[in-house]
Structure formats: C-alpha cells, structure tokens
Tab-separated table of C-alpha atoms and ligand atoms in Angstrom:
chain	number	residue	atom	x	y	z
A	1	MET	CA	7.623	-9.199	-57.856
A	2	SER	CA	5.958	-6.031	-57.302
A	3	PHE	CA	5.176	-4.776	-53.828
A	4	ASN	CA	3.886	-1.424	-52.430
A	5	LEU	CA	6.154	0.645	-50.526
A	6	PHE	CA	4.492	2.928	-49.400
A	7	PRO	CA	0.950	1.284	-48.072
A	8	HIS	CA	-0.354	3.428	-45.041
A	9	ASN	CA	0.979	6.785	-46.453
A	10	ASP	CA	-0.479	7.995	-49.733
A	11	SER	CA	0.824	11.243	-49.435
A	12	THR	CA	4.818	9.601	-49.960
A	13	LYS	CA	3.974	7.551	-53.215
A	14	VAL	CA	6.409	8.598	-56.261
A	15	THR	CA	3.646	9.968	-58.928
A	16	SER	CA	5.141	11.087	-62.246
A	17	LYS	CA	3.869	12.987	-65.245
A	18	ASP	CA	6.368	11.474	-67.021
A	19	ALA	CA	5.463	8.335	-68.148
A	20	LYS	CA	8.916	8.003	-68.985
A	21	VAL	CA	9.581	7.610	-64.936
A	22	ASP	CA	9.036	3.861	-63.691
A	23	PRO	CA	7.309	4.876	-60.040
A	24	THR	CA	8.653	1.666	-58.908
A	25	LEU	CA	11.879	2.544	-60.130
A	26	GLN	CA	12.082	5.945	-58.169
A	27	ALA	CA	10.988	4.601	-55.110
A	28	LYS	CA	13.648	2.446	-55.287
A	29	VAL	CA	16.325	4.948	-55.850
A	30	ILE	CA	14.475	6.997	-52.883
A	31	ILE	CA	14.882	4.452	-50.573
A	32	ASP	CA	18.189	3.213	-51.547
A	33	SER	CA	19.049	6.526	-50.898
A	34	ILE	CA	17.914	7.476	-47.456
A	35	ASP	CA	19.814	7.093	-44.065
A	36	ASP	CA	17.312	4.922	-42.237
A	37	GLY	CA	17.433	1.292	-42.885
A	38	VAL	CA	14.670	-0.209	-44.542
A	39	ILE	CA	13.611	-4.044	-45.166
A	40	LEU	CA	10.799	-5.882	-46.181
A	41	VAL	CA	9.978	-9.115	-45.516
A	42	ASP	CA	7.277	-11.951	-46.359
A	43	GLU	CA	5.338	-13.802	-43.507
A	44	SER	CA	7.593	-16.830	-44.188
A	45	LEU	CA	10.268	-13.917	-42.456
A	46	THR	CA	12.483	-14.292	-45.576
A	47	ILE	CA	13.881	-10.790	-47.096
A	48	GLN	CA	12.288	-9.505	-49.911
A	49	MET	CA	13.770	-6.135	-50.355
A	50	ILE	CA	16.614	-3.982	-48.118
A	51	ASN	CA	18.126	-0.861	-48.774
A	52	PRO	CA	21.997	-0.136	-48.532
A	53	SER	CA	21.789	1.676	-45.207
A	54	ALA	CA	20.323	-1.880	-43.593
A	55	SER	CA	22.671	-3.666	-45.437
A	56	LYS	CA	25.430	-1.554	-43.659
A	57	LEU	CA	24.029	-1.653	-40.630
A	58	CYS	CA	23.602	-5.389	-40.169
A	59	GLY	CA	27.163	-6.128	-42.189
A	60	TRP	CA	25.677	-8.062	-45.294
A	61	ASN	CA	25.296	-7.098	-48.949
A	62	THR	CA	22.078	-6.016	-49.941
A	63	GLU	CA	22.611	-9.356	-52.711
A	64	GLU	CA	23.673	-11.815	-50.318
A	65	ALA	CA	20.622	-10.632	-47.847
A	66	ARG	CA	17.960	-11.258	-50.431
A	67	GLY	CA	16.002	-14.406	-50.044
A	68	ILE	CA	17.428	-15.247	-46.563
A	69	SER	CA	15.718	-15.389	-43.481
A	70	VAL	CA	15.474	-11.872	-41.656
A	71	ASP	CA	16.805	-14.139	-38.356
A	72	SER	CA	20.117	-14.631	-39.725
A	73	VAL	CA	20.587	-10.478	-40.977
A	74	VAL	CA	18.930	-9.014	-38.533
A	75	GLN	CA	19.933	-10.787	-35.616
A	76	LEU	CA	18.287	-9.164	-32.171
A	77	VAL	CA	19.692	-9.392	-28.769
A	78	ASN	CA	18.261	-8.517	-25.275
A	79	ASP	CA	20.617	-6.538	-22.872
A	80	LYS	CA	22.266	-9.797	-21.871
A	81	GLY	CA	23.683	-10.611	-25.439
A	82	GLU	CA	20.699	-13.524	-26.130
A	83	SER	CA	18.971	-13.768	-29.117
A	84	LEU	CA	15.305	-12.620	-28.774
A	85	GLU	CA	12.430	-15.743	-28.567
A	86	PRO	CA	10.403	-15.136	-31.493
A	87	ASN	CA	7.703	-14.114	-28.701
A	88	GLN	CA	9.742	-11.312	-28.124
A	89	ASN	CA	10.964	-10.520	-31.572
A	90	PRO	CA	9.011	-7.504	-33.208
A	91	MET	CA	9.851	-8.792	-36.624
A	92	HIS	CA	8.087	-12.136	-35.641
A	93	LEU	CA	5.616	-10.823	-33.428
A	94	VAL	CA	3.987	-8.468	-36.315
A	95	PHE	CA	2.558	-10.945	-37.910
A	96	SER	CA	0.145	-12.189	-35.482
A	97	SER	CA	-0.604	-9.047	-33.922
A	98	ASN	CA	-1.037	-6.716	-36.613
A	99	GLN	CA	-0.094	-3.965	-35.450
A	100	ALA	CA	2.571	-1.428	-36.067
A	101	THR	CA	5.328	-1.083	-33.409
A	102	THR	CA	8.627	0.861	-32.101
A	103	ASN	CA	11.374	-1.021	-30.083
A	104	THR	CA	13.710	1.605	-28.979
A	105	ASP	CA	15.534	-0.842	-26.520
A	106	LEU	CA	16.851	-3.252	-29.026
A	107	THR	CA	20.002	-4.575	-29.866
A	108	LEU	CA	21.476	-5.308	-33.351
A	109	LEU	CA	24.224	-8.059	-33.440
A	110	SER	CA	25.655	-7.418	-36.781
A	111	ARG	CA	27.707	-10.023	-39.084
A	112	ASP	CA	31.025	-8.642	-37.672
A	113	GLY	CA	29.766	-9.013	-34.394
A	114	GLN	CA	29.055	-5.859	-33.088
A	115	ASN	CA	26.376	-4.913	-30.500
A	116	ILE	CA	24.477	-1.899	-32.028
A	117	PRO	CA	21.769	0.035	-30.237
A	118	ILE	CA	19.158	0.573	-32.728
A	119	ARG	CA	15.460	1.660	-32.805
A	120	ILE	CA	13.301	-0.241	-35.022
A	121	HIS	CA	9.701	0.403	-36.326
A	122	ILE	CA	8.295	-1.930	-38.206
A	123	THR	CA	4.705	-1.804	-40.141
A	124	PRO	CA	2.502	-4.614	-41.440
A	125	LEU	CA	1.077	-5.009	-45.097
A	126	VAL	CA	-2.240	-6.135	-44.657
A	127	ASN	CA	-4.386	-7.963	-47.558
A	128	SER	CA	-8.211	-7.703	-48.107
A	129	GLU	CA	-8.812	-10.314	-45.636
A	130	ASN	CA	-6.801	-7.923	-43.244
A	131	LYS	CA	-3.860	-10.591	-42.839
A	132	VAL	CA	-0.318	-9.448	-42.968
A	133	TYR	CA	1.303	-10.707	-45.721
A	134	GLN	CA	4.483	-8.554	-45.166
A	135	ALA	CA	6.253	-6.462	-42.976
A	136	VAL	CA	8.291	-3.064	-43.423
A	137	ALA	CA	11.274	-2.803	-41.105
A	138	VAL	CA	12.816	0.771	-40.658
A	139	LEU	CA	16.365	0.355	-38.488
A	140	ASN	CA	18.199	3.645	-36.958
A	141	ASN	CA	21.729	2.938	-35.427
A	142	VAL	CA	21.136	4.774	-32.082
A	143	SER	CA	24.530	4.587	-30.932
A	144	GLU	CA	24.935	8.158	-30.953
A	145	GLU	CA	21.452	9.193	-28.304
A	146	ARG	CA	22.345	6.192	-26.217
A	147	SER	CA	25.714	7.985	-25.305
A	148	ASN	CA	24.441	11.255	-25.178
A	149	GLU	CA	21.624	9.461	-22.891
A	150	GLN	CA	24.369	7.751	-20.398
A	151	GLN	CA	26.153	11.188	-20.382
A	152	ARG	CA	23.344	12.914	-19.255
A	153	ALA	CA	22.343	10.308	-16.809
A	154	ASP	CA	25.762	10.924	-15.646
A	155	PHE	CA	25.702	13.931	-15.176
A	156	ILE	CA	22.121	14.238	-13.305
A	157	SER	CA	23.301	11.524	-10.984
A	158	THR	CA	26.346	13.126	-10.247
A	159	ALA	CA	24.799	16.597	-9.764
A	160	SER	CA	21.859	15.092	-7.649
A	161	HIS	CA	24.403	12.933	-5.587
A	162	GLU	CA	26.760	16.368	-4.824
A	163	MET	CA	23.492	18.357	-3.975
A	164	ARG	CA	21.872	16.433	-1.707
A	165	THR	CA	24.360	16.552	1.215
A	166	PRO	CA	24.239	20.319	1.297
A	167	VAL	CA	20.777	20.097	1.030
A	168	ALA	CA	20.446	18.174	3.864
A	169	ALA	CA	22.485	20.134	6.251
A	170	ILE	CA	20.308	23.439	5.450
A	171	GLU	CA	17.085	21.492	6.130
A	172	GLY	CA	18.542	20.248	9.230
A	173	TYR	CA	19.994	23.701	10.590
A	174	LEU	CA	16.520	24.987	9.591
A	175	ALA	CA	14.457	22.564	11.907
A	176	LEU	CA	17.232	23.462	14.527
A	177	ALA	CA	15.983	26.912	13.967
A	178	LEU	CA	12.483	25.870	14.756
A	179	ASN	CA	12.644	23.371	17.502
A	180	ASP	CA	11.952	26.131	20.151
A	181	LYS	CA	14.086	23.768	22.802
A	182	VAL	CA	17.235	24.913	21.003
A	183	SER	CA	16.572	27.985	19.302
A	184	THR	CA	14.134	31.184	19.884
A	185	ILE	CA	12.906	33.115	16.780
A	186	ASP	CA	10.224	35.590	16.534
A	187	THR	CA	6.425	34.684	14.658
A	188	ARG	CA	7.435	36.302	11.389
A	189	ALA	CA	10.710	35.158	11.164
A	190	ARG	CA	9.294	31.454	11.877
A	191	GLY	CA	7.056	31.851	9.127
A	192	TYR	CA	9.673	32.595	6.393
A	193	ILE	CA	12.162	29.751	8.083
A	194	GLU	CA	8.634	26.910	7.872
A	195	LYS	CA	8.213	28.116	3.980
A	196	ALA	CA	12.056	28.067	3.579
A	197	HIS	CA	12.241	24.203	5.449
A	198	ALA	CA	9.248	22.947	3.297
A	199	SER	CA	11.081	23.942	-0.059
A	200	THR	CA	14.261	22.944	1.023
A	201	GLN	CA	12.187	19.402	1.578
A	202	HIS	CA	10.975	19.402	-1.595
A	203	LEU	CA	14.751	20.364	-3.041
A	204	GLY	CA	15.536	17.203	-1.069
A	205	GLN	CA	13.225	14.780	-2.778
A	206	LEU	CA	13.658	16.134	-5.891
A	207	PHE	CA	17.712	15.663	-5.602
A	208	GLN	CA	16.890	12.068	-4.205
A	209	ASP	CA	14.151	11.302	-7.012
A	210	LEU	CA	16.308	12.272	-9.732
A	211	LEU	CA	19.257	10.167	-8.218
A	212	THR	CA	17.121	6.808	-7.943
A	213	SER	CA	15.436	7.745	-11.620
A	214	ALA	CA	19.311	7.865	-13.095
A	215	LYS	CA	19.960	4.683	-11.837
A	216	ALA	CA	16.686	3.340	-12.822
A	217	GLU	CA	17.718	4.026	-16.271
A	218	ASP	CA	20.843	2.723	-16.506
A	219	GLY	CA	20.131	-0.368	-14.500
A	220	ARG	CA	22.305	0.820	-11.344
A	221	LEU	CA	19.441	0.642	-8.863
A	222	THR	CA	20.610	-1.547	-5.942
A	223	SER	CA	18.057	-4.881	-5.650
A	224	HIS	CA	18.264	-7.801	-2.793
A	225	PRO	CA	15.343	-10.013	-3.729
A	226	THR	CA	14.275	-12.362	-0.946
A	227	LEU	CA	10.773	-14.146	-0.965
A	228	VAL	CA	8.024	-11.832	-0.047
A	229	GLU	CA	4.303	-12.710	1.566
A	230	MET	CA	2.533	-9.769	0.378
A	231	GLY	CA	-0.416	-9.652	2.531
A	232	ASP	CA	1.719	-9.725	5.748
A	233	PHE	CA	3.626	-7.245	3.797
A	234	LEU	CA	0.776	-4.863	2.773
A	235	GLU	CA	-0.568	-5.372	6.655
A	236	GLN	CA	2.447	-3.915	7.946
A	237	LEU	CA	3.034	-1.035	5.617
A	238	ILE	CA	-0.710	-0.028	5.909
A	239	ASN	CA	-0.223	0.697	9.634
A	240	ASP	CA	3.281	2.678	8.694
A	241	LEU	CA	1.391	4.570	6.016
A	242	ARG	CA	-2.384	5.005	7.782
A	243	LEU	CA	-1.581	8.049	9.636
A	244	VAL	CA	-0.822	10.428	6.752
A	245	ALA	CA	-4.155	9.687	5.579
A	246	THR	CA	-6.123	9.753	8.306
A	247	ASN	CA	-4.673	12.990	8.838
A	248	LYS	CA	-6.372	14.331	6.054
A	249	ASN	CA	-9.405	12.460	7.076
A	250	LEU	CA	-9.519	10.217	4.569
A	251	VAL	CA	-10.525	6.455	5.636
A	252	VAL	CA	-7.787	3.447	4.622
A	253	ASP	CA	-9.041	0.437	3.793
A	254	PHE	CA	-7.357	-3.416	2.808
A	255	VAL	CA	-8.977	-5.543	0.731
A	256	SER	CA	-7.529	-9.032	0.138
A	257	GLY	CA	-9.173	-11.459	-1.890
A	258	SER	CA	-8.649	-14.525	-3.772
A	259	GLU	CA	-9.362	-15.888	-7.092
A	260	THR	CA	-7.805	-19.439	-6.319
A	261	ASN	CA	-7.787	-22.202	-3.565
A	262	SER	CA	-4.285	-22.843	-3.769
A	263	SER	CA	-5.007	-21.074	0.450
A	264	VAL	CA	-4.185	-22.186	3.755
A	265	ILE	CA	-6.129	-21.522	6.838
A	266	ASN	CA	-4.734	-18.862	9.081
A	267	ALA	CA	-6.066	-18.144	13.047
A	268	LYS	CA	-6.559	-14.956	13.181
A	269	GLN	CA	-7.681	-12.459	16.060
A	270	GLY	CA	-10.539	-13.507	18.576
A	271	GLY	CA	-10.003	-17.024	17.326
A	272	GLU	CA	-12.123	-16.473	14.125
A	273	ARG	CA	-10.583	-18.300	11.272
A	274	VAL	CA	-10.825	-17.113	7.574
A	275	ILE	CA	-9.467	-17.961	4.553
A	276	GLN	CA	-6.247	-16.203	3.876
A	277	PRO	CA	-4.310	-17.461	0.414
A	278	LEU	CA	-0.099	-16.791	0.408
A	279	TYR	CA	0.851	-14.361	-2.195
A	280	TYR	CA	4.266	-14.983	-2.594
A	281	VAL	CA	6.603	-13.088	-4.483
A	282	TYR	CA	10.496	-12.815	-5.248
A	283	VAL	CA	11.479	-9.063	-4.880
A	284	ASP	CA	13.263	-6.648	-2.585
A	285	PRO	CA	10.645	-5.641	0.104
A	286	ASP	CA	12.188	-2.247	0.499
A	287	ARG	CA	12.240	-1.454	-3.132
A	288	ILE	CA	8.149	-2.549	-3.114
A	289	ARG	CA	8.053	-0.567	-0.185
A	290	GLU	CA	8.851	2.726	-2.251
A	291	VAL	CA	6.519	1.816	-4.877
A	292	ILE	CA	3.243	1.143	-2.774
A	293	THR	CA	4.397	4.553	-0.485
A	294	ASN	CA	4.498	6.162	-3.739
A	295	LEU	CA	1.263	5.462	-4.763
A	296	PHE	CA	-0.133	5.899	-1.215
A	297	ASP	CA	1.209	9.557	-1.053
A	298	ASN	CA	0.091	10.256	-4.581
A	299	ALA	CA	-3.092	8.726	-3.549
A	300	VAL	CA	-3.357	11.032	-0.174
A	301	LYS	CA	-1.949	14.063	-2.384
A	302	TYR	CA	-4.724	14.010	-4.995
A	303	THR	CA	-7.441	12.622	-3.018
A	304	PRO	CA	-9.663	15.875	-1.398
A	305	GLN	CA	-12.003	13.510	0.510
A	306	GLY	CA	-13.178	9.830	0.729
A	307	LYS	CA	-11.398	6.631	1.022
A	308	ILE	CA	-8.295	4.804	-0.286
A	309	THR	CA	-8.360	1.200	-0.752
A	310	ILE	CA	-5.327	-1.056	-0.655
A	311	GLY	CA	-6.418	-4.261	-2.240
A	312	LEU	CA	-4.558	-7.489	-2.820
A	313	THR	CA	-5.786	-10.440	-5.139
A	314	GLY	CA	-4.289	-12.604	-7.582
A	315	ASN	CA	-4.452	-16.459	-9.741
A	316	ASP	CA	-2.036	-19.144	-9.689
A	317	GLN	CA	0.359	-17.255	-11.925
A	318	VAL	CA	-0.328	-13.664	-10.567
A	319	VAL	CA	-0.185	-11.449	-7.491
A	320	GLN	CA	-1.784	-7.986	-8.121
A	321	CYS	CA	-1.672	-5.455	-5.714
A	322	PHE	CA	-4.136	-2.004	-5.965
A	323	VAL	CA	-4.453	1.395	-4.704
A	324	ARG	CA	-7.815	2.962	-4.895
A	325	ASP	CA	-8.719	6.372	-4.459
A	326	THR	CA	-11.838	8.346	-4.532
A	327	GLY	CA	-10.044	11.735	-5.597
A	328	THR	CA	-9.803	13.997	-8.495
A	329	GLY	CA	-9.060	11.310	-10.913
A	330	ILE	CA	-6.760	11.173	-14.038
A	331	PRO	CA	-7.836	12.943	-17.726
A	332	LYS	CA	-8.094	9.967	-20.394
A	333	GLU	CA	-5.559	11.939	-22.939
A	334	ASP	CA	-2.788	11.979	-19.943
A	335	VAL	CA	-3.039	8.623	-18.906
A	336	PRO	CA	-0.704	6.843	-21.455
A	337	HIS	CA	2.179	9.502	-20.569
A	338	LEU	CA	2.044	8.969	-16.679
A	339	PHE	CA	4.612	6.786	-16.102
A	340	GLN	CA	7.304	8.822	-17.854
A	341	LYS	CA	9.843	10.651	-16.451
A	342	PHE	CA	8.639	14.285	-15.604
A	343	TYR	CA	5.175	13.765	-16.386
A	344	ARG	CA	2.497	15.781	-14.018
A	345	VAL	CA	-1.234	16.527	-15.242
A	346	ASP	CA	-2.130	20.341	-15.893
A	347	SER	CA	-5.047	20.614	-14.061
A	348	SER	CA	-6.301	23.186	-11.731
A	349	ALA	CA	-7.236	19.961	-9.363
A	350	THR	CA	-3.227	19.093	-9.515
A	351	ARG	CA	-1.303	21.965	-9.927
A	352	THR	CA	-1.516	23.412	-6.704
A	353	VAL	CA	0.092	19.914	-5.297
A	354	GLY	CA	3.718	19.876	-5.019
A	355	GLY	CA	5.886	16.902	-6.697
A	356	THR	CA	8.254	16.269	-9.166
A	357	GLY	CA	6.545	14.231	-11.789
A	358	LEU	CA	9.110	11.217	-11.043
A	359	GLY	CA	7.307	9.183	-8.797
A	360	LEU	CA	5.251	7.483	-11.155
A	361	PHE	CA	8.396	6.892	-13.497
A	362	ILE	CA	10.679	5.047	-10.731
A	363	CYS	CA	7.368	3.132	-9.585
A	364	ARG	CA	7.751	1.853	-13.163
A	365	LYS	CA	11.302	0.853	-13.312
A	366	ILE	CA	11.277	-1.015	-9.689
A	367	VAL	CA	7.978	-3.043	-10.754
A	368	GLU	CA	9.956	-3.847	-13.870
A	369	LEU	CA	12.520	-5.285	-12.214
A	370	TYR	CA	10.710	-7.967	-11.134
A	371	ASN	CA	9.173	-8.581	-14.384
A	372	GLY	CA	6.175	-7.114	-13.472
A	373	ARG	CA	3.779	-4.800	-14.680
A	374	ILE	CA	1.721	-1.295	-13.443
A	375	TRP	CA	-0.896	0.971	-14.698
A	376	VAL	CA	-3.919	2.962	-14.275
A	377	GLU	CA	-7.387	2.811	-14.741
A	378	SER	CA	-9.407	6.384	-13.869
A	379	GLU	CA	-12.257	8.288	-13.890
A	380	LEU	CA	-12.145	12.144	-13.982
A	381	ASN	CA	-13.884	13.612	-10.728
A	382	LYS	CA	-14.098	10.112	-9.652
A	383	GLY	CA	-10.776	8.241	-8.547
A	384	SER	CA	-8.014	6.249	-9.899
A	385	THR	CA	-6.985	2.776	-9.343
A	386	PHE	CA	-3.009	1.894	-9.842
A	387	TYR	CA	-2.777	-1.919	-10.300
A	388	ILE	CA	0.731	-3.872	-10.002
A	389	ASN	CA	0.967	-7.490	-11.003
A	390	PHE	CA	3.861	-9.268	-10.208
A	391	PRO	CA	4.445	-13.296	-11.120
A	392	ARG	CA	3.346	-15.618	-8.147
A	393	LEU	CA	5.572	-17.926	-6.375
A	394	SER	CA	3.643	-21.552	-5.767
A	395	SER	CA	3.969	-22.485	-2.583
A	396	GLU	CA	6.433	-25.402	-3.238
A	397	LYS	CA	8.616	-22.761	-5.060
A	398	ALA	CA	8.297	-20.628	-2.069
A	399	GLU	CA	9.204	-23.460	0.175
A	400	LYS	CA	12.308	-24.247	-1.735
A	401	ILE	CA	13.629	-20.408	-1.719
A	402	GLN	CA	12.586	-20.158	1.920
A	403	SER	CA	14.503	-23.581	2.691
A	404	GLN	CA	17.659	-22.005	0.585
A	405	ILE	CA	17.867	-18.911	3.107
A	406	THR	CA	17.467	-20.432	5.895
A	407	ALA	CA	20.260	-22.320	5.043
A	408	THR	CA	22.674	-19.637	3.680
A	409	ASN	CA	21.813	-17.969	7.314
A	410	LEU	CA	22.898	-20.876	9.189
A	411	PRO	CA	26.146	-20.460	11.446
B	1	LIG	P1	4.306	13.799	-8.640
B	1	LIG	O1	5.594	14.059	-7.532
B	1	LIG	O2	3.886	15.173	-9.495
B	1	LIG	O3	3.069	13.211	-7.443
B	1	LIG	P2	4.037	10.986	-10.039
B	1	LIG	O4	4.960	10.750	-11.055
B	1	LIG	O5	4.136	10.588	-8.682
B	1	LIG	O6	4.843	12.822	-9.689
B	1	LIG	O7	2.574	11.331	-10.814
B	1	LIG	C1	2.465	12.220	-11.725
B	1	LIG	C2	1.475	12.664	-12.010
B	1	LIG	O8	0.048	11.669	-12.199
B	1	LIG	C3	0.823	13.515	-10.978
B	1	LIG	O9	1.706	14.900	-10.921
B	1	LIG	C4	-0.469	13.780	-11.005
B	1	LIG	O10	-1.203	14.670	-11.772
B	1	LIG	C5	-0.867	12.669	-11.612
B	1	LIG	N1	-1.519	11.487	-10.471
B	1	LIG	C6	-0.963	10.343	-9.979
B	1	LIG	N2	-1.056	9.421	-8.870
B	1	LIG	C7	-2.457	10.413	-9.045
B	1	LIG	C8	-3.893	9.797	-8.506
B	1	LIG	N3	-4.045	9.486	-7.255
B	1	LIG	N4	-4.918	10.281	-8.489
B	1	LIG	C9	-4.851	11.717	-9.663
B	1	LIG	N5	-3.762	11.958	-10.193
B	1	LIG	C10	-2.424	11.489	-9.810
C-alpha cells in the first residue's frame, strides 16, 4: 500500500534526482533510523506502519505489531494506571476531531508491564473530502525529562519552604520597627523600612506561591473536599474581599442568575422572597477561596477605575463563577499563555504592578483538582472576565453527601 508520510510538510519530502533511488524506500530508511517512535494507523485503528523506535518503546516487534489494533500495542493509561477510555484517548479522538494534538502527560504501559511517561503528537491525514483516513503518531519517551522536572520541583519546594521561615521573621521585625507603640524611628528611616517591609512581604508571597505551585505540579496539594453551596460561599467571601476594592474606589457587585428551574424559594431580608437556585459543588472551600481571592486581587490590581463583578450562574450540569473587571484587559496574544507558570503580560499598564506570575497557574491547578475548567475572555482597555466551571451536584446527590457528613460527625 502507498501513503504520503509527510502530508503537511513538503520541505521534508525526500526528493531524488537519481531515478535509481525509490523515494518511498528513502522515506522508510529515514523513518526507521530516527529516534522518535512513529506509528501510522488507519480509521479502524489498525497499525499500518510502526518504526523500530516505536516498537522498542511498546515492546512489540514491528512484524507482530503491523496489522493489529493500536490499542493493543500503544496502551495508554492515566496517572492511576487505568486504561484511557476511547473518549480520552488521543489515538481515537483524532479521527473525530480532525485536529493535530500533543499530549505531554500520558503514560504508556509497555508489553513487559513498564509504565513509561511519554509525549505523543498525533497528526491526522485527511482526504479530499476533509475526512481523516489515517493518523501519524510520534511518540517520545520522556522519563528523563519527568525525573528532572521532579528533582527541580523537589528543590523549589524544599528551598521555598526553608526560606519562608527567615523571611517571615524579617517581616515580623520590620513590622515591629514600624509600630509606634514599640519603636521610635525617624521619618527617613521609616521610609526605608516601609520599602524593606513591602519587599519582604513580596518575597514571602513569592516563596508561598512557589511552594504551592511545586505541590500543585506533583499532586501534593492538600485537599479536603466537602459539600459547598456556591451562592452562600461567594456572598460571604465577597464581604471579606470587598475592602481592598473599595479602598481603591472600585465598585463591587455580586450577581447570581440561573439557567435552570431546579431552584428553591428563600426568604431574604426585608421579607422579600426571591428565587435563589442552590449551586452545590464538591470542593475544598479553602482551595476555592484561594482561587476566587486570587482572581479578585488581580481584578483590583489591574483595574484603575470602575467595577468588579462576581457572578454565579449555571445549568443542570455546571456551576459557573466569574470575576469581571473594567480594567486594562489582556492582549489577545497573551491569553493562551496566562495560566502557565511565571507568565506575566509585558505591557506598560501591567509592568508597574507587582506580582509573581504564579497566581493563575495555581488557580488552574486547583480548579483542575475538582474536574473544573478556568479560562478568560478579555478586551484590551475594556476589561477581563475570568470564568470557572465546576461540575454541579444535583440536590439529591447534595442531600446524600450532607447526610453522610452529618452521620460521620455524630458522636
Ligand atoms: P501576577 O502575580 O503577575 O498577577 P498571575 O498569574 O495572577 O500573576 O497573572 C498573570 C498575568 O496575567 C499578570 O501578570 C497580568 O499581566 C495578567 N492578568 C491577570 N489578571 C488580570 C486582569 N484581571 N486584568 C488584566 N491582566 C491580568
């Protein structure tokens, strides 16, 4: 059978002026000699071609692997060691999505039972009707990279943990020096110490963020999920947060709306009765407080004037919270990178505002702990809205969890 091995990249096509050299053969020689594993599958997920690197990685020899299902040869598992369902498996998904994808956090279960961390890039090959008829998977063993990452995370984690204590002590003593009741300092010294105090606070925050992000990366973030009704939770939280915004003359609003009719009638202050849907989620309230506080603090930081709106809405499946501001907005080209570690927008509007570039990364990691999703929509010089979706618990499920919690708390 013949196939085009380099469908999207003409520059890599083997061309030969020498008629004696068969281009298909040349392509085979190249593919067989590269270090990346390469596998070609057809739409019935049968392996059409597998190169020696891929066969070595999977533990199958090339002759055996050709003609059998890719699921038998490339066994992809999640971090719990469970086989990926077809709707999570990129080898399956490529035939419906028609899109090239890269996955960096998958594990391959080799034929001899080893768990090998891999990166897998899959490219669909489409026919003239734009239908995917084959797909090329490129696999790399990333064990070494993962182990280096782990060592780096361990180092950051230990270093930031150790450094937090002396920084907290310095911050404490500087605060004492600034306290009129216990110290006497002249005006010029006060100016210097105030600056030192602010920088120490920043350093302390940086160490705290580094520690949290290192933990988030290797799954060590502590989490005690419980039943949380987001409406009540947000109302209370906003009361605590409001002050930082009003100090900057920003208006703070809380809006709660519904796309569903699974609601109850609550008696509100003043005897007024309003429809108030109950948005139950199963999360650690302390972690979610961190997320909303971070988004709110950012909204305050990056909004010179106007309004911050916290919103809550949802449907039967999803609870959606959002934090909207009328601030600087975020350039389009920065939006895809915002939730990466240490990413900060480099613009005159944001450069002067202090920060670590870790806040949104931590937010994403926390939201993902609860199978949620976080994203942003933004317009430059108009403002930004950060959205978070969590899976919604039905009232029945919430009641069941509540009675379990009550039962375990009984003496
Ligand atoms: P930082 O500590 O720098 O605020 P974050 O991870 O919280 O780190 O945010 C990353 C970057 O995203 C910020 O440096 C800023 O450029 C941009 N950003 C975050 N929130 C907003 C917002 N509400 N409005 C405008 N820009 C924002």
